[in-house]
Coordinates of C-alpha atoms and ligand atoms in Angstrom, one line a residue:
Chain A
X274 CA 20.3 4.3 18.9
X275 CA 17.4 6.5 19.4
X276 CA 14.0 5.7 18.1
X277 CA 11.6 8.5 17.4
X278 CA 9.0 7.2 14.9
X279 CA 8.0 4.3 17.1
X280 CA 9.0 5.8 20.4
X281 CA 5.6 5.8 22.1
X282 CA 3.8 3.6 19.6
X283 CA 2.7 1.0 22.2
X284 CA 0.8 3.5 24.3
X285 CA -2.7 2.3 23.7
X286 CA -4.0 5.9 23.9
X287 CA -1.5 7.6 21.6
X288 CA -4.2 7.8 19.0
X289 CA -6.3 10.0 21.3
X290 CA -5.6 13.7 20.8
X291 CA -5.3 14.4 24.5
X292 CA -2.5 11.8 24.9
X293 CA -0.9 12.7 21.7
X294 CA -0.8 16.4 22.8
X295 CA 0.8 15.3 26.1
X296 CA 3.6 13.8 24.0
X297 CA 4.1 16.9 21.9
X298 CA 1.8 16.3 18.9
X299 CA 1.3 19.4 16.7
X300 CA 4.2 21.3 18.4
X301 CA 6.2 21.2 15.2
X302 CA 3.2 22.5 13.2
X303 CA 2.5 25.3 15.6
X304 CA 6.2 26.2 15.6
X305 CA 6.0 26.5 11.8
X306 CA 2.9 28.7 12.0
X307 CA 4.4 30.9 14.6
X308 CA 7.9 31.4 13.5
X309 CA 8.6 29.9 10.0
X310 CA 7.6 31.1 6.6
X311 CA 6.6 28.4 4.2
X312 CA 9.9 28.9 2.4
X313 CA 11.8 28.4 5.7
X314 CA 10.1 25.0 6.1
X315 CA 11.0 23.9 2.6
X316 CA 14.6 25.0 3.2
X317 CA 14.7 23.2 6.5
X318 CA 13.4 19.9 5.0
X319 CA 15.8 20.2 2.0
X320 CA 18.8 20.9 4.4
X321 CA 17.8 17.8 6.5
X322 CA 18.5 15.5 3.5
X323 CA 15.3 13.6 4.1
X324 CA 14.6 11.2 1.2
X325 CA 11.2 9.8 0.4
X326 CA 10.3 6.4 2.0
X327 CA 7.7 5.4 -0.6
X328 CA 10.3 3.3 -2.5
X329 CA 11.9 5.9 -4.9
X330 CA 14.1 7.6 -2.3
X331 CA 13.8 11.0 -4.0
X332 CA 14.9 14.0 -2.0
X333 CA 11.8 15.4 -0.3
X334 CA 13.2 18.9 -0.2
X335 CA 14.0 18.8 -4.0
X336 CA 10.6 17.4 -4.7
X337 CA 9.0 20.2 -2.8
X338 CA 11.1 22.8 -4.5
X339 CA 10.0 21.5 -7.9
X340 CA 6.4 22.5 -7.2
X341 CA 5.5 24.7 -10.1
X342 CA 3.0 27.2 -8.8
X343 CA 0.6 28.4 -11.4
X344 CA -1.3 31.7 -11.2
X345 CA -5.0 31.2 -10.2
X346 CA -4.5 27.5 -9.7
X347 CA -4.4 25.9 -6.2
X348 CA -1.6 23.5 -5.3
X349 CA -2.4 20.2 -3.6
X350 CA -0.7 17.8 -1.2
X351 CA -1.4 14.2 -1.2
X352 CA -0.3 11.6 1.4
X353 CA 0.1 8.2 -0.1
X354 CA -1.2 5.5 2.3
X355 CA -1.9 2.9 -0.4
X356 CA 0.7 0.6 1.1
X357 CA 0.5 -2.5 -1.1
X358 CA 4.1 -3.5 -1.7
X359 CA 4.4 -7.2 -0.8
X360 CA 6.1 -7.4 2.6
X361 CA 5.4 -3.8 3.7
X362 CA 3.2 -3.1 6.7
X363 CA 4.8 -0.1 8.4
X364 CA 2.5 2.6 7.0
X365 CA -0.6 0.9 8.3
X366 CA 1.1 0.8 11.8
X367 CA 1.7 4.5 11.9
X368 CA -1.9 5.4 10.7
X369 CA -3.5 3.1 13.3
X370 CA -1.2 3.8 16.2
X371 CA -0.1 7.4 15.7
X372 CA -2.6 9.1 13.5
X373 CA -1.8 12.6 14.9
X374 CA 1.8 12.3 13.8
X375 CA 0.6 11.7 10.3
X376 CA -1.9 14.5 10.4
X377 CA 0.8 16.9 11.8
X378 CA 3.2 15.9 9.0
X379 CA 0.5 16.5 6.4
X380 CA -0.2 19.9 8.0
X381 CA 3.4 21.0 8.0
X382 CA 3.9 19.8 4.4
X383 CA 0.8 21.6 3.3
X384 CA 1.8 24.8 5.0
X385 CA 5.2 24.7 3.5
X386 CA 3.8 24.2 0.0
X387 CA 1.1 26.8 0.3
X388 CA -1.6 24.2 0.1
X389 CA -5.1 24.6 1.5
X390 CA -6.6 21.3 0.5
X391 CA -4.7 18.1 1.2
X392 CA -5.7 14.5 0.6
X393 CA -4.8 11.5 2.6
X394 CA -5.4 8.4 0.4
X395 CA -5.8 5.3 2.5
X396 CA -5.9 1.9 1.0
X397 CA -9.4 0.6 0.8
X398 CA -8.7 -2.5 2.9
X399 CA -7.6 -0.4 5.9
X400 CA -11.0 0.3 7.3
X401 CA -9.9 0.4 10.9
X402 CA -7.0 2.8 10.0
X403 CA -9.4 5.0 8.1
X404 CA -11.9 5.2 11.0
X405 CA -9.1 6.1 13.4
X406 CA -7.8 8.7 11.1
X407 CA -11.2 10.3 10.5
X408 CA -11.8 10.5 14.3
X409 CA -8.4 12.0 14.8
X410 CA -9.1 14.6 12.1
X411 CA -12.4 15.6 13.7
X412 CA -10.8 15.9 17.1
X413 CA -7.9 18.0 15.8
X414 CA -10.4 20.3 13.9
X415 CA -12.4 20.8 17.1
X416 CA -9.3 22.0 18.8
X417 CA -8.5 24.4 15.9
X418 CA -5.3 22.5 15.1
X419 CA -6.6 21.8 11.6
X420 CA -9.4 23.2 9.5
X421 CA -10.3 26.9 9.2
X422 CA -8.2 29.7 10.6
X423 CA -5.8 27.3 12.5
X424 CA -4.8 28.7 15.9
X425 CA -6.1 32.1 14.7
X426 CA -3.3 32.5 12.3
X427 CA -5.5 32.8 9.2
X428 CA -4.1 29.6 7.7
X429 CA -6.8 27.2 6.4
X430 CA -6.2 23.6 5.8
X431 CA -8.9 21.2 4.6
X432 CA -7.9 17.6 4.8
X433 CA -9.9 15.0 3.0
X434 CA -9.5 11.3 3.8
X435 CA -10.0 9.3 0.7
X436 CA -10.5 5.6 0.5
X437 CA -8.7 4.0 -2.5
X438 CA -10.0 1.1 -4.4
X439 CA -7.4 -1.3 -3.0
X440 CA -5.5 -2.3 -6.2
X441 CA -1.7 -2.3 -5.8
X442 CA -1.4 0.2 -8.7
X443 CA -3.3 2.8 -6.7
X444 CA 0.0 3.4 -4.9
X445 CA 1.7 4.7 -8.1
X446 CA 1.4 8.4 -7.6
X447 CA -0.2 9.3 -10.9
X448 CA -2.6 6.4 -10.7
X449 CA -3.5 7.6 -7.3
X450 CA -4.3 11.1 -8.8
X451 CA -6.5 9.5 -11.4
X452 CA -8.4 7.6 -8.8
X453 CA -8.9 10.8 -6.8
X454 CA -10.4 12.3 -9.8
X455 CA -12.8 9.4 -10.1
X456 CA -11.1 7.4 -12.9
X457 CA -9.8 3.9 -12.9
X458 CA -6.3 4.0 -11.2
X459 CA -4.1 3.9 -14.3
X460 CA -0.7 5.6 -14.3
X461 CA -0.3 8.7 -16.4
X462 CA 2.5 9.3 -18.9
X463 CA 5.3 11.4 -17.4
X464 CA 6.2 14.2 -18.0
X465 CA 4.3 16.2 -16.9
X466 CA 5.2 15.3 -13.4
X467 CA 2.6 15.9 -10.7
X468 CA 4.6 18.8 -9.3
X469 CA 3.8 20.6 -12.5
X470 CA 0.4 19.2 -13.4
X471 CA -1.1 16.7 -11.0
X472 CA -4.5 16.7 -9.4
X473 CA -7.0 18.5 -11.8
X474 CA -4.0 19.6 -13.7
X475 CA -2.8 21.6 -10.7
X476 CA 0.7 21.3 -9.2
X477 CA 0.6 18.5 -6.6
X478 CA 3.1 16.9 -4.3
X479 CA 2.8 13.3 -3.2
X480 CA 4.6 11.8 -0.2
X481 CA 4.6 8.5 1.6
X482 CA 3.2 8.1 5.1
X483 CA 6.7 7.4 6.6
X484 CA 8.2 10.4 4.8
X485 CA 5.5 12.6 6.2
X486 CA 6.0 11.2 9.7
X487 CA 9.6 12.3 9.8
X488 CA 8.7 15.9 9.2
X489 CA 7.4 17.0 12.6
X490 CA 10.6 15.6 14.2
X491 CA 12.9 17.4 11.8
X492 CA 11.0 20.7 12.6
X493 CA 11.1 20.1 16.4
X494 CA 14.6 18.8 16.8
X495 CA 16.4 20.5 14.0
X496 CA 18.4 19.7 10.9
X497 CA 21.6 18.8 12.8
X498 CA 19.8 16.3 15.0
X499 CA 18.3 14.6 11.9
X500 CA 21.4 14.5 9.7
X501 CA 23.3 12.9 12.6
X502 CA 21.1 9.9 12.4
X503 CA 21.6 7.2 9.8
X504 CA 24.1 7.8 7.0
X505 CA 25.2 10.9 5.1
X506 CA 23.5 10.1 1.8
X507 CA 20.4 9.0 3.6
X508 CA 19.8 10.4 7.0
X509 CA 17.2 9.3 9.5
X510 CA 15.7 6.2 10.8
X511 CA 13.7 3.8 8.7
X512 CA 10.9 1.5 9.5
X513 CA 11.8 -2.0 8.4
X514 CA 8.9 -4.4 8.0
X515 CA 10.3 -7.9 8.6
X516 CA 8.4 -11.0 7.7
X517 CA 8.7 -14.6 6.6
X518 CA 10.8 -17.3 8.3
X519 CA 12.2 -15.3 11.3
X520 CA 11.6 -15.7 15.0
X521 CA 10.3 -12.2 15.6
X522 CA 8.6 -10.7 12.5
X523 CA 7.5 -7.1 12.9
X524 CA 8.3 -3.4 12.3
X525 CA 11.7 -2.2 13.5
X526 CA 13.0 1.3 13.6
X527 CA 16.6 1.3 12.5
X528 CA 19.1 4.0 11.4
X529 CA 19.6 3.8 7.6
X530 CA 23.0 2.4 6.6
X531 CA 24.1 1.5 10.1
X532 CA 23.5 -2.3 9.9
X533 CA 24.0 -5.1 7.4
X534 CA 21.0 -7.1 6.2
X535 CA 22.3 -10.0 8.2
X536 CA 22.6 -7.9 11.4
X537 CA 19.1 -6.6 11.0
X538 CA 17.6 -10.1 10.6
X539 CA 19.6 -11.6 13.5
X540 CA 19.7 -8.7 16.0
X541 CA 16.2 -7.3 15.5
X542 CA 14.1 -10.1 14.0
X543 CA 15.7 -12.8 16.1
X544 CA 17.3 -14.7 13.2
X545 CA 15.9 -17.5 11.2
X546 CA 13.4 -20.0 12.7
X547 CA 14.8 -22.7 14.9
X548 CA 16.5 -25.5 12.9
X549 CA 16.6 -23.5 9.7
X550 CA 19.1 -21.5 7.9
X551 CA 18.4 -18.7 5.4
X552 CA 18.2 -19.5 1.7
X553 CA 17.0 -16.2 0.2
X554 CA 15.9 -12.7 1.3
X555 CA 13.8 -10.1 -0.4
X556 CA 15.4 -6.9 1.0
X557 CA 13.0 -4.1 0.0
X558 CA 9.6 -5.5 -0.7
X559 CA 8.3 -7.6 -3.6
X560 CA 9.6 -5.1 -6.2
X561 CA 13.2 -5.5 -5.0
X562 CA 13.8 -9.1 -6.0
X563 CA 15.8 -11.9 -4.4
X564 CA 19.2 -11.9 -2.7
X565 CA 21.0 -15.1 -1.8
X566 CA 22.3 -15.9 1.7
X567 CA 25.8 -15.0 0.4
X568 CA 24.8 -11.4 0.0
X569 CA 23.5 -10.7 3.5
X570 CA 26.5 -8.7 4.6
X571 CA 25.5 -5.8 2.5
X572 CA 24.9 -2.5 4.4
X573 CA 21.3 -1.6 4.2
X574 CA 21.0 1.7 2.5
X575 CA 19.4 2.6 -0.9
X576 CA 22.7 3.2 -2.7
X577 CA 24.4 0.0 -1.8
X578 CA 21.5 -2.1 -2.8
X579 CA 21.2 -0.3 -6.1
X580 CA 24.8 -1.1 -6.8
X581 CA 24.1 -4.8 -6.7
X582 CA 21.1 -4.5 -9.0
X583 CA 18.6 -4.8 -6.1
X584 CA 16.7 -2.1 -4.3
X585 CA 16.0 -0.8 -0.8
X586 CA 12.4 -0.1 -1.8
X587 CA 10.2 0.2 1.2
X588 CA 12.6 -1.6 3.6
X589 CA 10.4 -4.6 3.6
X590 CA 12.5 -7.7 4.4
X591 CA 11.0 -11.1 3.6
X592 CA 13.2 -13.9 4.9
X593 CA 13.0 -17.3 3.2
X594 CA 14.4 -20.3 5.1
X595 CA 16.0 -23.4 3.6
X596 CA 12.5 -24.9 3.5
X597 CA 11.2 -22.3 1.0
X598 CA 10.4 -23.1 -2.6
X599 CA 12.1 -20.4 -4.6
X600 CA 10.3 -21.3 -7.8
X601 CA 6.9 -21.0 -6.1
X602 CA 7.9 -17.6 -4.6
X603 CA 9.1 -16.4 -8.0
X604 CA 5.8 -17.5 -9.6
X605 CA 3.9 -15.8 -6.8
X606 CA 5.5 -12.5 -7.6
X607 CA 5.0 -12.9 -11.4
X608 CA 1.3 -13.6 -10.6
X609 CA 1.3 -10.5 -8.5
X610 CA 2.6 -8.3 -11.3
X611 CA 0.2 -10.0 -13.7
X612 CA -2.9 -9.4 -11.5
X613 CA -2.0 -6.0 -10.3
X614 CA -1.0 -4.4 -13.6
X615 CA -3.5 -1.7 -14.5
X616 CA -5.9 -1.5 -17.5
X617 CA -3.7 0.7 -19.6
X618 CA -2.8 -1.0 -22.8
X619 CA 1.0 -1.4 -22.5
X620 CA 1.3 -4.6 -24.4
X621 CA 4.5 -5.7 -22.9
X622 CA 3.3 -5.4 -19.3
X623 CA 0.1 -7.4 -19.9
X624 CA 1.5 -10.0 -22.2
X625 CA 4.9 -10.3 -20.4
X626 CA 3.5 -10.9 -17.0
X627 CA 1.0 -13.5 -18.3
X628 CA 3.8 -15.4 -20.0
X629 CA 6.1 -15.3 -17.0
X630 CA 3.4 -16.6 -14.7
X631 CA 2.4 -19.3 -17.1
X632 CA 5.9 -20.7 -17.7
X633 CA 6.9 -20.4 -14.0
X634 CA 3.8 -22.4 -13.0
X635 CA 4.7 -25.1 -15.5
X636 CA 8.2 -25.4 -13.9
X637 CA 6.8 -25.2 -10.4
X638 CA 4.4 -28.1 -11.1
X639 CA 7.2 -30.2 -12.4
X640 CA 5.8 -30.0 -15.9
X641 CA 8.3 -27.5 -17.2
X642 CA 10.8 -28.1 -20.1
X643 CA 13.9 -26.1 -20.9
X644 CA 11.8 -24.3 -23.5
X645 CA 9.8 -22.8 -20.7
X646 CA 12.9 -21.5 -19.1
X647 CA 14.2 -19.9 -22.3
X648 CA 10.8 -18.3 -22.9
X649 CA 11.1 -16.8 -19.4
X650 CA 14.5 -15.4 -20.3
X651 CA 13.2 -14.0 -23.5
X652 CA 10.2 -12.4 -21.8
X653 CA 12.4 -10.8 -19.1
X654 CA 14.5 -9.2 -21.9
X655 CA 11.5 -7.9 -23.6
X656 CA 10.1 -6.3 -20.4
X657 CA 13.2 -4.4 -19.6
X658 CA 12.2 -1.2 -21.2
X659 CA 9.0 -0.8 -19.4
X660 CA 5.6 0.7 -20.2
X661 CA 3.9 3.9 -19.0
X662 CA 5.0 3.0 -15.5
X663 CA 7.8 0.9 -14.0
X664 CA 5.8 -2.3 -13.5
X665 CA 7.2 -4.3 -16.4
X666 CA 10.8 -3.3 -15.6
X667 CA 10.3 -4.2 -12.0
X668 CA 8.7 -7.6 -12.9
X669 CA 11.6 -8.3 -15.2
X670 CA 14.3 -7.5 -12.7
X671 CA 12.6 -9.4 -9.9
X672 CA 12.2 -12.6 -11.9
X673 CA 15.8 -12.2 -13.3
X674 CA 17.2 -11.9 -9.8
X675 CA 15.7 -15.3 -8.9
X676 CA 17.0 -17.0 -12.0
X677 CA 20.4 -15.6 -11.5
X678 CA 20.8 -16.5 -7.9
X679 CA 19.0 -19.8 -7.8
X680 CA 19.4 -21.4 -11.2
X681 CA 19.6 -24.9 -9.7
X682 CA 16.2 -24.5 -8.1
X683 CA 14.7 -24.0 -11.5
X684 CA 16.9 -26.6 -13.3
X685 CA 16.2 -29.2 -10.6
X686 CA 12.5 -28.9 -11.2
X687 CA 13.0 -29.3 -14.9
X688 CA 15.3 -32.3 -14.5
X689 CA 12.9 -34.0 -12.1
X690 CA 10.0 -33.6 -14.4
X691 CA 7.6 -36.5 -14.4
X692 CA 7.2 -37.6 -18.0
Chain B
X29 CA -39.4 0.7 -6.1
X30 CA -36.4 3.0 -5.9
X31 CA -33.1 1.4 -5.3
X32 CA -31.6 4.4 -3.7
X33 CA -33.9 5.8 -1.0
X34 CA -34.3 9.4 0.2
X35 CA -32.0 9.0 3.2
X36 CA -29.3 7.5 0.9
X37 CA -29.8 10.3 -1.6
X38 CA -29.3 12.9 1.2
X39 CA -26.1 11.1 2.2
X40 CA -24.9 11.1 -1.4
X41 CA -25.5 14.9 -1.7
X42 CA -23.5 15.3 1.5
X43 CA -20.6 13.4 0.1
X44 CA -20.8 15.5 -3.1
X45 CA -20.2 18.7 -1.1
X46 CA -16.7 17.5 -0.2
X47 CA -15.5 17.2 -3.7
X48 CA -15.0 19.7 -6.5
X49 CA -17.0 17.7 -9.1
X50 CA -19.3 14.7 -9.2
X51 CA -16.8 12.4 -10.7
X52 CA -14.3 12.9 -7.9
X53 CA -17.1 11.9 -5.4
X54 CA -17.8 8.7 -7.4
X55 CA -15.6 6.4 -5.5
X56 CA -16.6 7.5 -2.0
X57 CA -20.3 7.3 -3.1
X58 CA -19.8 3.8 -4.6
X59 CA -18.2 2.7 -1.3
X60 CA -21.1 4.1 0.6
X61 CA -23.7 2.4 -1.6
X62 CA -21.8 -0.9 -1.4
X63 CA -21.8 -0.7 2.4
X64 CA -25.5 -0.2 2.2
X65 CA -26.2 -3.0 -0.3
X66 CA -23.3 -5.4 0.0
X67 CA -22.7 -5.1 -3.8
X68 CA -23.4 -2.6 -6.6
X69 CA -26.1 -4.0 -8.8
X70 CA -26.9 -2.5 -12.1
X71 CA -30.2 -0.9 -10.9
X72 CA -28.3 1.0 -8.2
X73 CA -25.8 2.2 -10.7
X74 CA -28.5 3.2 -13.1
X75 CA -30.1 5.4 -10.5
X76 CA -26.7 6.7 -9.5
X77 CA -25.9 7.8 -13.0
X78 CA -29.1 9.9 -12.9
X79 CA -28.2 11.5 -9.7
X80 CA -24.6 12.3 -10.7
X81 CA -25.5 13.0 -14.3
X82 CA -22.8 10.6 -15.5
X83 CA -22.7 7.8 -18.1
X84 CA -23.8 4.4 -16.9
X85 CA -21.1 2.5 -18.6
X86 CA -18.4 4.8 -17.1
X87 CA -19.7 4.2 -13.6
X88 CA -19.9 0.5 -14.2
X89 CA -16.3 0.4 -15.6
X90 CA -15.0 2.3 -12.5
X91 CA -16.9 0.0 -10.2
X92 CA -15.5 -3.1 -11.9
X93 CA -12.0 -1.7 -11.9
X94 CA -11.4 -1.7 -8.2
X95 CA -10.9 -4.8 -6.2
X96 CA -12.7 -3.3 -3.2
X97 CA -15.8 -2.7 -5.2
X98 CA -18.2 -5.5 -6.3
X99 CA -20.7 -5.5 -9.1
X100 CA -21.8 -9.1 -8.5
X101 CA -23.6 -10.5 -5.5
X102 CA -21.3 -11.9 -2.8
X103 CA -21.9 -13.9 0.4
X104 CA -22.7 -12.3 3.7
X105 CA -19.1 -13.0 4.7
X106 CA -16.5 -12.1 2.1
X107 CA -13.3 -13.9 2.9
X108 CA -10.0 -12.7 1.3
X109 CA -7.0 -14.8 2.0
X110 CA -3.6 -13.2 1.3
X111 CA -1.5 -15.5 -0.9
X112 CA 1.4 -13.2 -1.4
X113 CA 5.0 -14.3 -0.6
X114 CA 5.2 -13.8 3.2
X115 CA 1.8 -15.4 3.8
X116 CA 2.6 -18.3 1.4
X117 CA 5.8 -18.9 3.4
X118 CA 3.5 -19.2 6.5
X119 CA 1.1 -21.7 4.7
X120 CA -1.7 -19.6 3.2
X121 CA -2.1 -21.8 0.2
X122 CA -3.0 -24.9 2.2
X123 CA -5.5 -22.7 4.0
X124 CA -7.1 -21.7 0.8
X125 CA -7.4 -25.4 -0.2
X126 CA -8.9 -26.2 3.2
X127 CA -11.5 -23.5 2.9
X128 CA -12.4 -24.6 -0.6
X129 CA -13.0 -28.0 0.7
X130 CA -14.9 -26.9 3.7
X131 CA -17.1 -24.5 1.8
X132 CA -17.3 -26.7 -1.3
X133 CA -16.5 -23.8 -3.5
X134 CA -13.5 -22.6 -5.5
X135 CA -11.8 -19.3 -5.1
X136 CA -14.0 -16.6 -6.6
X137 CA -17.2 -18.4 -5.8
X138 CA -20.0 -18.0 -3.2
X139 CA -21.3 -20.9 -1.1
X140 CA -24.7 -22.2 -2.1
X141 CA -26.3 -20.9 1.1
X142 CA -25.1 -17.4 0.1
X143 CA -23.1 -17.1 3.4
X144 CA -19.5 -17.1 2.2
X145 CA -17.5 -15.9 -0.7
X146 CA -13.9 -16.8 -1.0
X147 CA -11.2 -14.7 -2.7
X148 CA -7.5 -14.4 -2.6
X149 CA -5.8 -11.1 -2.0
X150 CA -2.5 -9.5 -2.9
X151 CA -0.5 -8.5 0.2
X152 CA -2.8 -7.2 2.9
X153 CA 0.0 -5.3 4.7
X154 CA -0.2 -7.7 7.6
X155 CA 2.8 -9.9 6.6
X156 CA 4.2 -10.2 10.1
X157 CA 1.0 -12.1 11.1
X158 CA 0.7 -14.5 8.2
X159 CA -1.3 -16.2 7.1
X160 CA -3.5 -13.1 7.2
X161 CA -7.1 -13.0 6.0
X162 CA -9.8 -10.4 5.9
X163 CA -13.4 -11.2 6.5
X164 CA -15.6 -8.3 5.4
X165 CA -13.7 -5.4 7.0
X166 CA -12.0 -7.3 9.8
X167 CA -8.4 -8.6 9.8
X168 CA -7.6 -12.0 11.2
X169 CA -4.0 -12.9 11.9
X170 CA -1.9 -16.1 12.1
X171 CA -4.8 -18.1 10.8
X172 CA -4.8 -21.9 11.3
X173 CA -7.2 -24.6 10.2
X174 CA -8.7 -24.5 13.7
X175 CA -9.3 -20.8 13.4
X176 CA -11.0 -21.4 10.1
X177 CA -13.3 -24.0 11.7
X178 CA -14.1 -21.6 14.5
X179 CA -14.5 -18.7 12.2
X180 CA -16.9 -20.4 9.9
X181 CA -18.9 -21.6 12.9
X182 CA -19.2 -18.3 14.6
X183 CA -20.0 -16.5 11.5
X184 CA -22.5 -19.2 10.8
X185 CA -24.3 -18.6 14.1
X186 CA -24.8 -15.0 13.3
Ligands
FMN39 C1 3.6 0.3 -9.0 C2 3.9 1.3 -7.9 C3 3.3 1.2 -6.7 C4 3.6 2.1 -5.7 N1 3.0 2.0 -4.4 C5 3.2 2.9 -3.5 C6 2.6 2.8 -2.2 O1 1.8 1.9 -1.9 N2 2.9 3.8 -1.3 C7 3.8 4.8 -1.5 O2 4.0 5.7 -0.7 N3 4.4 4.9 -2.7 C8 4.1 4.0 -3.7 N4 4.8 4.1 -4.9 C9 5.7 5.2 -5.1 C10 4.8 6.5 -5.5 O3 4.6 6.5 -6.9 C11 5.5 7.8 -5.1 O4 6.8 7.8 -5.6 C12 5.7 8.0 -3.6 O5 4.4 7.9 -2.9 C13 6.3 9.3 -3.3 O6 6.5 9.5 -1.9 P1 7.9 9.7 -1.3 O7 8.6 10.7 -2.2 O8 7.6 10.3 0.0 O9 8.7 8.4 -1.3 C14 4.5 3.2 -5.9 C15 5.1 3.2 -7.2 C16 4.8 2.3 -8.2 C17 5.5 2.4 -9.5
SF4_40 S1 3.2 -0.6 -17.6 FE1 1.6 -1.9 -16.9 S2 0.9 -1.2 -14.9 FE2 2.2 0.4 -15.9 S3 0.7 1.7 -17.0 FE3 1.3 0.2 -18.5 S4 -0.2 -1.5 -18.3 FE4 -0.4 -0.2 -16.5
FES41 S1 2.1 -11.2 2.3 FE1 0.2 -11.6 3.3 S2 -0.2 -9.7 4.3 FE2 1.6 -9.3 3.2

């Protein structure tokens, strides 16, 4: 098992341009400039089978191919570093430890898409990451690896590092575009998709940090190398963020589809804390919902999780030991969806998440009645169809996953109510 | 007295050069002014709307929308405790209670001496190190009650 994304991640100086260059940074980009047409690069990425790591698992090549160029309008590229999915911390790691990998990926994507202005949108909280990235950009520009007339090829790329306002919804791609334009970060109705009309109404491609970080390796090592890693439907390695009740929480680089959830927890994260067994696992970040310990033998790839009504999401595994209060964790997520929904007026999103949080809190406090539970079920149903964005659907399926798998946890609290 | 001084105005014009229109530069400018003033009070926003030729209420709405921007005074140390799932599993709720007691304030409030404001945060992308907190710009990991005692002391001494 070969790691590439995290290969040299622990070198303290990897963020310095000199060290990064010693380890081959920007070679992929220069190779593109020297011997690939933009079209070649798009074809290469499409052939590699790379799928986006931002949670949607959309084919990167297909997304790039869907860019609708419009005469006299520029196209934009935007790297999404808003990382706010509960349980995910891999994007921040890449930005802080290997900023030149990210910058090179952005440069290759921009070249492939005929983009001369790219944005890197970093979550507002990540001040250290932002400073590191800014310095790296300045250094790379000084060496003519980015900026004007890169390596005397005539290709210009201006990269703007943009600090987002920190809200979770800033990570939704159209909300991100609105915030780049100086509006509150509210999602836009789709269609049109950003690839047709995105930033300032111009065609725009948005990709996640980890997606972008795969690109230099695909260019350097070739499509055959990449497609041999992971599984056929979803090649490559994935950065799994593992947290909660495990011995060794952290980010692990693992080929997609090669291990079960249980193997990942045991072999990489050291298994559950001493003296505890696993009660529940969130397999792909807060938006993916709960799995029970009976389901841990599922192979970790996007399609297998989808089949059981869960999702691979951002590969963020949160492990809950037998000591965990499932009702509380469910309420925490309901509250998260309530507080992080945007200011658009999708009734069902606002009202639904408020109701879910309220009734779950009643149950958690031991003051719940069976009516609270039936209200929750009704609200879940009503949120299924969603609003302008996927938030209500996600909230609905997350809460449902807990009720389905752990009905006794909820019923017990109701039965035990003090009254 | 002007709330936005000449040096700050120059910096604002520098930021404007990066962006295709004034509105796109709004967030970066608000972040800059907040770093200078700790929060964005109405007078600052009034002057900014003159500079940017934008509507006051619009600017205020944007500033109020984002969690990282503040339109109300906050303490010298703004503490944000993550209370999302992974950090809750590691005990962040008890930590919040402890801080509330120690600072004699509730979440969302500022201590009487103006030194500390306490907030909760949604996941800070630091879940392997829970409970995670952020004090102003700095992350602190694996926070215990002892760390809180120390943190409030050292920040006190400053
Ligand atoms: C509510 C919401 C929050 C999101 N947050 C993020 C995020 O923090 N980072 C991210 O890369 N994608 C996030 N996404 C997905 C983006 O909309 C977009 O699909 C992604 O950035 C595309 O990149 P990819 O194709 O490389 O995966 C979010 C989506 C939704 C609906
Ligand atoms: S569904 Fe919710 S989060 Fe999404 S746009 Fe509507 S109100 Fe905003
Ligand atoms: S849950 Fe606390 S940092 Fe992610």
